[in-house]
Short mmCIF file of C-alpha atoms in Angstrom, two decimals:
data_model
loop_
_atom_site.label_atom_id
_atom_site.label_comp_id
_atom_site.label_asym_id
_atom_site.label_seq_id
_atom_site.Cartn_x
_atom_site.Cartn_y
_atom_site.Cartn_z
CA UNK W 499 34.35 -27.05 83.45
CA UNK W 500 32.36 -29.97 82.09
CA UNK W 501 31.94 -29.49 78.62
CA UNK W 502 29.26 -31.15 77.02
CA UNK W 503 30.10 -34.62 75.87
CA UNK W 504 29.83 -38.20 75.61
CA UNK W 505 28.28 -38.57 79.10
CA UNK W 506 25.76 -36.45 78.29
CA UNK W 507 24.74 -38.13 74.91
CA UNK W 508 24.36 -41.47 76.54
CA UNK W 509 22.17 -39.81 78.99
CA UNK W 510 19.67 -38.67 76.10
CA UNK W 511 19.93 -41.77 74.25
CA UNK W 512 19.31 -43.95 77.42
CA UNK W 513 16.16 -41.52 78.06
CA UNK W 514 14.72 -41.68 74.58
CA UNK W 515 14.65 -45.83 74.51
CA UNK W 516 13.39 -45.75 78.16
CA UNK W 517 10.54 -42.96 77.25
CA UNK W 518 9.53 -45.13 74.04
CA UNK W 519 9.97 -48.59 74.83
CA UNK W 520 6.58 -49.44 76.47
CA UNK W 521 5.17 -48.47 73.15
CA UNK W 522 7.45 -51.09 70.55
CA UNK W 523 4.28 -53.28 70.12
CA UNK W 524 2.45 -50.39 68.25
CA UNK W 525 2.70 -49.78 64.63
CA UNK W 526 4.80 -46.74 64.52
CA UNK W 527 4.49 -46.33 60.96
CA UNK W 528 0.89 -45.20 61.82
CA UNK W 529 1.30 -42.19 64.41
CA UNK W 530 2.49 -38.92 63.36
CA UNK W 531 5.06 -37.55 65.21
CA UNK W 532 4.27 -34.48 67.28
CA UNK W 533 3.95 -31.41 64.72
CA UNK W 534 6.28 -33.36 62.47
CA UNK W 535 5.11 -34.42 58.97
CA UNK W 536 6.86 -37.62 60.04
CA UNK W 537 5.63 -40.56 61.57
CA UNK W 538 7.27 -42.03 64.50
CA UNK W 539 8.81 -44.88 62.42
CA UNK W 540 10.33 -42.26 60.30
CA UNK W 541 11.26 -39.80 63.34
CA UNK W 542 13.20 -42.86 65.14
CA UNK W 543 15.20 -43.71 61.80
CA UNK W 544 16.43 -39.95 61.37
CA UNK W 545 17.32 -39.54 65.20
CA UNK W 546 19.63 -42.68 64.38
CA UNK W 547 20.84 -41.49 61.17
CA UNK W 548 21.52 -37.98 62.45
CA UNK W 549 23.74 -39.77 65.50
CA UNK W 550 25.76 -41.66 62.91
CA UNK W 551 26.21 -38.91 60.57
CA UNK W 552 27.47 -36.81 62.92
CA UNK W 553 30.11 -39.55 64.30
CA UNK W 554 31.27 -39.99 61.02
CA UNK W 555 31.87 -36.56 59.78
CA UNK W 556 33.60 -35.98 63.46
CA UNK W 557 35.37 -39.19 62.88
CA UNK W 558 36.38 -38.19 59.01
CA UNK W 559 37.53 -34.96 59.76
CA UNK W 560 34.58 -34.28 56.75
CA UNK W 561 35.59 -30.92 55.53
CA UNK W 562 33.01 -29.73 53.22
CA UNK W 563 30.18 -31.97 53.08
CA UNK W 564 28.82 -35.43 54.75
CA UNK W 565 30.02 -38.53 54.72
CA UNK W 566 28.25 -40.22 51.86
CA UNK W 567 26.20 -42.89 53.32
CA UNK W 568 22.65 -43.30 55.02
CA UNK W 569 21.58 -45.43 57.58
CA UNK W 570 19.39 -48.26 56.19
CA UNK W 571 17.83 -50.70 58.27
CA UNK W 572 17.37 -54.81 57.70
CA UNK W 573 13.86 -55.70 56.18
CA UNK W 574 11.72 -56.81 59.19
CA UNK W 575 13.59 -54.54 62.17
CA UNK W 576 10.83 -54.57 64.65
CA UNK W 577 10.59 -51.49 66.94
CA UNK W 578 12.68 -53.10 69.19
CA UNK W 579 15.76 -53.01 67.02
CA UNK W 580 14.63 -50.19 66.04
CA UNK W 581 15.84 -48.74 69.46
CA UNK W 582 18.71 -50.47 69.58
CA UNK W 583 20.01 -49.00 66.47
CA UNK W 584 19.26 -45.70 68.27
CA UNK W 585 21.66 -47.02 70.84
CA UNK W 586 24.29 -47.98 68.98
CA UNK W 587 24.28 -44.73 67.07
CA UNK W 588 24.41 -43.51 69.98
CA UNK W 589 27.18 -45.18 71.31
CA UNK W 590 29.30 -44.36 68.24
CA UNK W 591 29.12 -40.58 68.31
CA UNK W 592 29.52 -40.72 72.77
CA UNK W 593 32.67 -42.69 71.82
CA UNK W 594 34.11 -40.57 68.70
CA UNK W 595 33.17 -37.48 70.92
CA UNK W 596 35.28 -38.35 73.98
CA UNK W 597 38.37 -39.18 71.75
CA UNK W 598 38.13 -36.72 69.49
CA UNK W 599 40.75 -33.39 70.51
CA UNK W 600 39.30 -29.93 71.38
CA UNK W 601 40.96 -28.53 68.05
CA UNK W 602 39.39 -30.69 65.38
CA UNK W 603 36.53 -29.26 63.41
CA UNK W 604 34.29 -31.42 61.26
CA UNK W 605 31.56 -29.92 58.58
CA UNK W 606 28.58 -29.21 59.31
CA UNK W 607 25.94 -26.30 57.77
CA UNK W 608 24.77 -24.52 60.37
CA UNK W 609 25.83 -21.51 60.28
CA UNK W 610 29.53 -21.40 60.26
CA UNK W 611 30.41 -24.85 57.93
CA UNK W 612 32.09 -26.57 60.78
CA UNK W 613 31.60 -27.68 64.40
CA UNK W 614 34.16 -29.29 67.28
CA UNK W 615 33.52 -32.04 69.83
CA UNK W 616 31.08 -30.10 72.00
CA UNK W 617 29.12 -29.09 69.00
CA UNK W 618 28.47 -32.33 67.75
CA UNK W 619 27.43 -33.40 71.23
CA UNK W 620 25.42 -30.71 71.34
CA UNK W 621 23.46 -31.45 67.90
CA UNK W 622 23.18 -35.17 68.97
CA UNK W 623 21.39 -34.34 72.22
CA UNK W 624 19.39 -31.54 70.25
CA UNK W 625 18.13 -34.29 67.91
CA UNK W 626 17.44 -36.98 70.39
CA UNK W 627 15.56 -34.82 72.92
CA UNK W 628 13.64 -32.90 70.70
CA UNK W 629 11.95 -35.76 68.26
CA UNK W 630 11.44 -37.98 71.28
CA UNK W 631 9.30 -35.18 72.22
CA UNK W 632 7.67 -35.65 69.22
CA UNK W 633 7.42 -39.28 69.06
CA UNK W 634 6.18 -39.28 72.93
CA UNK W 635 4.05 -36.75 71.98
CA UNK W 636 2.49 -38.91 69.10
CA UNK W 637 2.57 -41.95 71.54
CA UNK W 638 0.89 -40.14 74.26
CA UNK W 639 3.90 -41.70 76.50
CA UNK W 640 5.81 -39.37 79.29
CA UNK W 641 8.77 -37.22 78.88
CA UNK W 642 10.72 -34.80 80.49
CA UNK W 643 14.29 -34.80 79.33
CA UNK W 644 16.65 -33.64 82.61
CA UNK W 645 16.45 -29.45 82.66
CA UNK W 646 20.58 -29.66 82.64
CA UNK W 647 20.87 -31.50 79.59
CA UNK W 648 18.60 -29.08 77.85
CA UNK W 649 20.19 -25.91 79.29
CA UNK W 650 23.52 -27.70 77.95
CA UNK W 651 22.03 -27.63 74.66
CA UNK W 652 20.93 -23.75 75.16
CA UNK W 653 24.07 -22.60 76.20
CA UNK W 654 26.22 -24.50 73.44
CA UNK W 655 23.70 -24.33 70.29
CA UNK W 656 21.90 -21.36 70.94
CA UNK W 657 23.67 -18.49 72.27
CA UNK W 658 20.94 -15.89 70.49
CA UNK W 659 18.05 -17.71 72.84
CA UNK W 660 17.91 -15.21 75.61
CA UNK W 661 17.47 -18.06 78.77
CA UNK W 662 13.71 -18.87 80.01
CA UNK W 663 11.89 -19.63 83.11
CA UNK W 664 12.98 -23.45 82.56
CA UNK W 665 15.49 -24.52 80.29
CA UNK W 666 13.24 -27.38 78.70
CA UNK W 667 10.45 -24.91 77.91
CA UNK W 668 12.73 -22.94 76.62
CA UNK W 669 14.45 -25.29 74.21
CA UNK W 670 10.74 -26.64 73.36
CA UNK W 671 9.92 -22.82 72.80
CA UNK W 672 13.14 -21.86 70.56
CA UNK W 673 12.55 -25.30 67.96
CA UNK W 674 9.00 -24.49 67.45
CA UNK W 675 7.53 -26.55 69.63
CA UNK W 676 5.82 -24.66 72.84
CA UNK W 677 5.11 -21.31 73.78
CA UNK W 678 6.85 -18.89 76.63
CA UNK W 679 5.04 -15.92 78.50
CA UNK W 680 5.76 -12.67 76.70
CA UNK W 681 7.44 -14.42 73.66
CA UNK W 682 6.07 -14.48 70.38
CA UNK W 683 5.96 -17.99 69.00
CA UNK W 684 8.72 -19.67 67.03
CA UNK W 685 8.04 -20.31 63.13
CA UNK W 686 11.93 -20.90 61.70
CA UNK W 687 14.79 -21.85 63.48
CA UNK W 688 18.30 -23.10 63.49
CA UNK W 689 20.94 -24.14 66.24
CA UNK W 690 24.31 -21.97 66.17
CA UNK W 691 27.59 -23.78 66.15
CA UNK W 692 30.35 -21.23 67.32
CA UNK W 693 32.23 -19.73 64.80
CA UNK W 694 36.35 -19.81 63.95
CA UNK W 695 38.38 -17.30 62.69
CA UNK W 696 41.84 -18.68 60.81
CA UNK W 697 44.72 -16.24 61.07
CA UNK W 698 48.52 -17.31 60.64
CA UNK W 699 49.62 -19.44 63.48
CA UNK W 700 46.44 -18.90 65.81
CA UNK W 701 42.45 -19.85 65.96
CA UNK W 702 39.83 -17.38 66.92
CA UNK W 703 37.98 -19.75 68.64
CA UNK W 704 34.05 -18.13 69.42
CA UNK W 705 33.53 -18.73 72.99
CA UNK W 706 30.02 -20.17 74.19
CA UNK W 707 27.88 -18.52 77.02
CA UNK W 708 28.63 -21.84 78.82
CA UNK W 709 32.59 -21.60 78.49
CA UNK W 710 31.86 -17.73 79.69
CA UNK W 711 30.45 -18.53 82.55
CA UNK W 712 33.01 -20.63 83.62
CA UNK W 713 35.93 -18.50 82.77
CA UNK W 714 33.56 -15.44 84.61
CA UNK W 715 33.56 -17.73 87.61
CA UNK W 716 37.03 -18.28 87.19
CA UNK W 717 37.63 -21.51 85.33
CA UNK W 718 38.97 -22.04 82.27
CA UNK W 719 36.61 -22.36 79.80
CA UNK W 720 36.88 -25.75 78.43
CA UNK W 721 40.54 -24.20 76.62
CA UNK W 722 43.73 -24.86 77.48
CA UNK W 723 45.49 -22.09 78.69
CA UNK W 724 49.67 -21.31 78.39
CA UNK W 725 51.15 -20.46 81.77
CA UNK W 726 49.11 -17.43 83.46
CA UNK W 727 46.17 -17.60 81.32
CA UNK W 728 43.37 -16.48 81.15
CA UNK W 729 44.47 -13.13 81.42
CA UNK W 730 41.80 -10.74 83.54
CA UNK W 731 40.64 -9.09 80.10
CA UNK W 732 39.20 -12.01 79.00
CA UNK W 733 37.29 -13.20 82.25
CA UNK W 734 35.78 -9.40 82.33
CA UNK W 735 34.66 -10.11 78.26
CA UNK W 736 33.25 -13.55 79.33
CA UNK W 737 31.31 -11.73 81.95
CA UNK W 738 30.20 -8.74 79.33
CA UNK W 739 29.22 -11.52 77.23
CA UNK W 740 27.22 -13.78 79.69
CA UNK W 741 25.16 -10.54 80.47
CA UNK W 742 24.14 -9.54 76.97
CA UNK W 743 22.91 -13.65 77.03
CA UNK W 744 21.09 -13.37 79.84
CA UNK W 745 19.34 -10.28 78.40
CA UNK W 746 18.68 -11.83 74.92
CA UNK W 747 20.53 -9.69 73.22
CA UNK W 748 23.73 -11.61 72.26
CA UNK W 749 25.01 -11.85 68.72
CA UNK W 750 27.39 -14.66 68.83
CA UNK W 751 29.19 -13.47 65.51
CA UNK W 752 30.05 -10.28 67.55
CA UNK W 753 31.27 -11.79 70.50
CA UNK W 754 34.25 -12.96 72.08
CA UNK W 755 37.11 -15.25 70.38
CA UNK W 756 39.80 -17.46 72.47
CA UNK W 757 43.17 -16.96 70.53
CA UNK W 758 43.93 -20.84 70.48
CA UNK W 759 47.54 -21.44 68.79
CA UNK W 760 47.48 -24.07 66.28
CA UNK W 761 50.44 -25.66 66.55
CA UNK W 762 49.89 -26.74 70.57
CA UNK W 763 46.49 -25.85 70.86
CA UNK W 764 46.59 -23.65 73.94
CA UNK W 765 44.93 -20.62 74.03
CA UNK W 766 47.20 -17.36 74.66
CA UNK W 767 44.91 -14.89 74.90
CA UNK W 768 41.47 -13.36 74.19
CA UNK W 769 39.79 -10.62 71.85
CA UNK W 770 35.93 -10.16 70.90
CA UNK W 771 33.66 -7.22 70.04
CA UNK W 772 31.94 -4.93 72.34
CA UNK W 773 28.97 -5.16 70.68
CA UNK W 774 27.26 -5.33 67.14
CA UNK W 775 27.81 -2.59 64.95
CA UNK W 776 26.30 0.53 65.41
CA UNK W 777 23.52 2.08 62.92
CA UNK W 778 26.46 3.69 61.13
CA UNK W 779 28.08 0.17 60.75
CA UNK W 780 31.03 1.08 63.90
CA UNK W 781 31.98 -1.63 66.56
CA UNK W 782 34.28 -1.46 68.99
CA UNK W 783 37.17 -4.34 69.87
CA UNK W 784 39.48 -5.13 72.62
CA UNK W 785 41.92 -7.84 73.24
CA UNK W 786 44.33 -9.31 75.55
CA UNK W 787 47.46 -11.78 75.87
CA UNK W 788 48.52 -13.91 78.79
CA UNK W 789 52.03 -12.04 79.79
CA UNK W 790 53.94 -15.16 78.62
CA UNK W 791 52.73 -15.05 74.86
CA UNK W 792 53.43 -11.23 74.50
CA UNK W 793 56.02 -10.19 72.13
CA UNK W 794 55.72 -12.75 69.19
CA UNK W 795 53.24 -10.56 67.32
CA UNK W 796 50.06 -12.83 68.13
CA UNK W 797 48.18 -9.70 69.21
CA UNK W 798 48.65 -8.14 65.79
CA UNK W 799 48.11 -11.09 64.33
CA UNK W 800 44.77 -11.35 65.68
CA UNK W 801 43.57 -7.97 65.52
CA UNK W 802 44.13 -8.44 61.56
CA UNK W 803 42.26 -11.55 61.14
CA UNK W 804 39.28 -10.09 63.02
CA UNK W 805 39.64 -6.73 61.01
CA UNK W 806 39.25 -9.01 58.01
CA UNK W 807 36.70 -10.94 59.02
CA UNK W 808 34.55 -8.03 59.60
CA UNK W 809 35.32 -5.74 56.69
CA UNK W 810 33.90 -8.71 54.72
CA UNK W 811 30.52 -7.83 56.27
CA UNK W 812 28.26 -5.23 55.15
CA UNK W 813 27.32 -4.11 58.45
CA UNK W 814 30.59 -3.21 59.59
CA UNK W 815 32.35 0.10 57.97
CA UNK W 816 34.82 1.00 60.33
CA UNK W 817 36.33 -0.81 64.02
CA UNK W 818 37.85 1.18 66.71
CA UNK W 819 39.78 0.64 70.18
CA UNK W 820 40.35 2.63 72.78
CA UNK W 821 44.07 2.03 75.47
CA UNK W 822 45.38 3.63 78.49
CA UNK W 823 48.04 6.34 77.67
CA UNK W 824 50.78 4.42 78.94
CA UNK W 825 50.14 1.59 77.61
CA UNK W 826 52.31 1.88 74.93
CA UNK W 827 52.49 -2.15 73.28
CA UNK W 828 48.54 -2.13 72.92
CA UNK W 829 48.59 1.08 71.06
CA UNK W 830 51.74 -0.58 68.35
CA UNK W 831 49.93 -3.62 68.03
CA UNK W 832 46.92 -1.38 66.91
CA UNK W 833 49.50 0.81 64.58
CA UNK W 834 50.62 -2.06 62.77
CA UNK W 835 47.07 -3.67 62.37
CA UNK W 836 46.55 -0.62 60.11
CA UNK W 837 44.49 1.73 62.55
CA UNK W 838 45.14 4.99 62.86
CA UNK W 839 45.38 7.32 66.48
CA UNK W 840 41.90 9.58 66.23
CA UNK W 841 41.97 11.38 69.48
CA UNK W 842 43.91 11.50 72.98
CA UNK W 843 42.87 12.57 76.30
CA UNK W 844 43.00 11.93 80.10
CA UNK W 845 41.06 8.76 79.71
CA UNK W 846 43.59 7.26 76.82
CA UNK W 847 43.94 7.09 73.19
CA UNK W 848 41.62 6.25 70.23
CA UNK W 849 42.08 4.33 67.45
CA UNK W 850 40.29 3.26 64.16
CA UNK W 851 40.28 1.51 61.16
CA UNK W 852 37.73 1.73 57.70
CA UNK W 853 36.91 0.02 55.42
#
């Protein structure tokens, strides 16, 4: 698949100086911003701050806060350099992006305390498109950001925005800044980075509604995969997954997980949720290994670090999971996660687990 990256965040940068250089002979410092309380001045020195914040906390490895700088430009910059600082911001989070490794996770807040390559990308392109919609808007300049780029950002940052009729409107609608047919307008928002679960020697790794609809149309997701992998299990989650997205109804924290091994990082399996929890605080889980990573325990492994994880919720009470009588590995790895059998018929075996 092409994940979102460096190409793409040149692409937005290139658009933003082409959108607002026919204005750098106006006083910037004098027109608002769109609905920002900003001026465009201001607006133009955050989009390049944001770009070189993000570089350097992807750069830094920063684990639990930024880098502590800020941008500060020379007395005098005219609007002019003003852009090209946007550029070479620009330019420095493209290039830390594209050599950057799939695994590495740098902070950031929203809403998980970290983010990888793609994420970063992702909130670079978020910040670049959206104020030079403001700024153009304060301009009164053209803009119209490519509809891929912004269904990039959808699929990457906000996997709880069911998709729109256009994936521009759509982002414009989901920050606050438009309206869509049938939807009531935006007042508070924030972009979702996926979330990681740590167990021993593996990553649950949150997979995207972009990376699921590659691995539903048979790629692989952006991961890389140990011999035979993905395993049929996890394409049929992907494709559960990409339907509750389509149909707004997603909840990214209950979702499905890559089981990425740390010490390679290949991924060796899958596992997720069927759904949120139930009014009574239930949810249902199912995972899979490729055939060449079963045996070593990473299935147990797995199924404790996600029983964990959600026990430390208080909307989940209890997790249960269902296997085919004879399959007689799935129902051990559940035994030694802790659950218990709860009922056996023609269709299989149930399991479950409390709090």
């Amino acid at each position: 698949m092409r994940e979102l990256g460096g190409d793409q965040i040149t692409e937005a940068v290139a658009g933003c100086v082409a959108a607002l250089r026919p204005a750098v002979a106006r006083d910037w410092t004098e027109v608002t911003a769109g609905g920002l309380d900003w001026n465009c001045h201001e607006t133009a020195v955050h989009v390049a701050d944001d770009l070189v914040a993000y570089a350097a906390n992807l750069a830094g490895r920063a684990q639990d806060a930024y880098v502590p700088f800020e941008l500060k430009l020379d007395e005098g910059t005219d609007n002019s350099g003003l852009l090209h600082v946007i550029e070479t911001t620009g330019a420095l989070l493209a290039a830390t992006v594209r050599t950057a490794s799939r695994q590495v996770r740098a902070f950031h807040p929203y809403p998980f305390r970290s983010a990888d390559r793609a994420g970063f990308a992702g909130m670079g392109i978020a910040e670049v498109l959206l104020h030079t919609h403001d700024m153009t808007q304060g301009l009164g300049l053209p803009y119209r950001p490519a509809e891929e780029l912004a269904e990039s950002v959808l699929a990457y940052l906000f996997p709880h925005v069911q998709p729109g009729p256009t994936p521009w409107q759509t982002l414009l609608w989901a920050t606050g800044r438009g309206e869509l047919p049938g939807r009531a307008p935006v007042t508070d928002w924030r972009w979702n980075n996926n979330l990681v679960i740590p167990a021993e020697r593996l990553d649950l790794v949150g997979i995207r509604p972009a990376e699921a609809r590659d691995l539903r149309l048979g790629g692989d997701g952006g991961f890389e995969w140990i011999e035979g992998g993905p395993y049929e299990g996890t394409r049929d989650a992907a494709g559960f997954l990409l339907k509750a997205y389509e149909g707004g109804v997603h909840r990214p924290e209950f979702g499905v997980f890559a089981l990425v091994r740390r010490e390679d990082g290949r991924a060796v399996g899958g596992i997720g949720f069927h759904s949120a929890p139930d009014e009574e605080g239930r949810v249902e889980i199912g995972y899979d290994l490729t055939e060449a990573a079963r045996g070593d325990g990473y299935a147990t492994e797995a199924v404790r670090a996600l029983a964990d994880w959600a026990f430390a919720r208080e909307d989940v009470r209890s997790l249960f999971a269902t296997t085919e009588a004879a399959n007689t590995a799935s129902q051990a790895v559940l035994l030694r996660a802790g659950f218990s059998k709860v009922s056996e018929d023609d269709q299989g075996l149930a399991f479950e687990l409390g709090k």
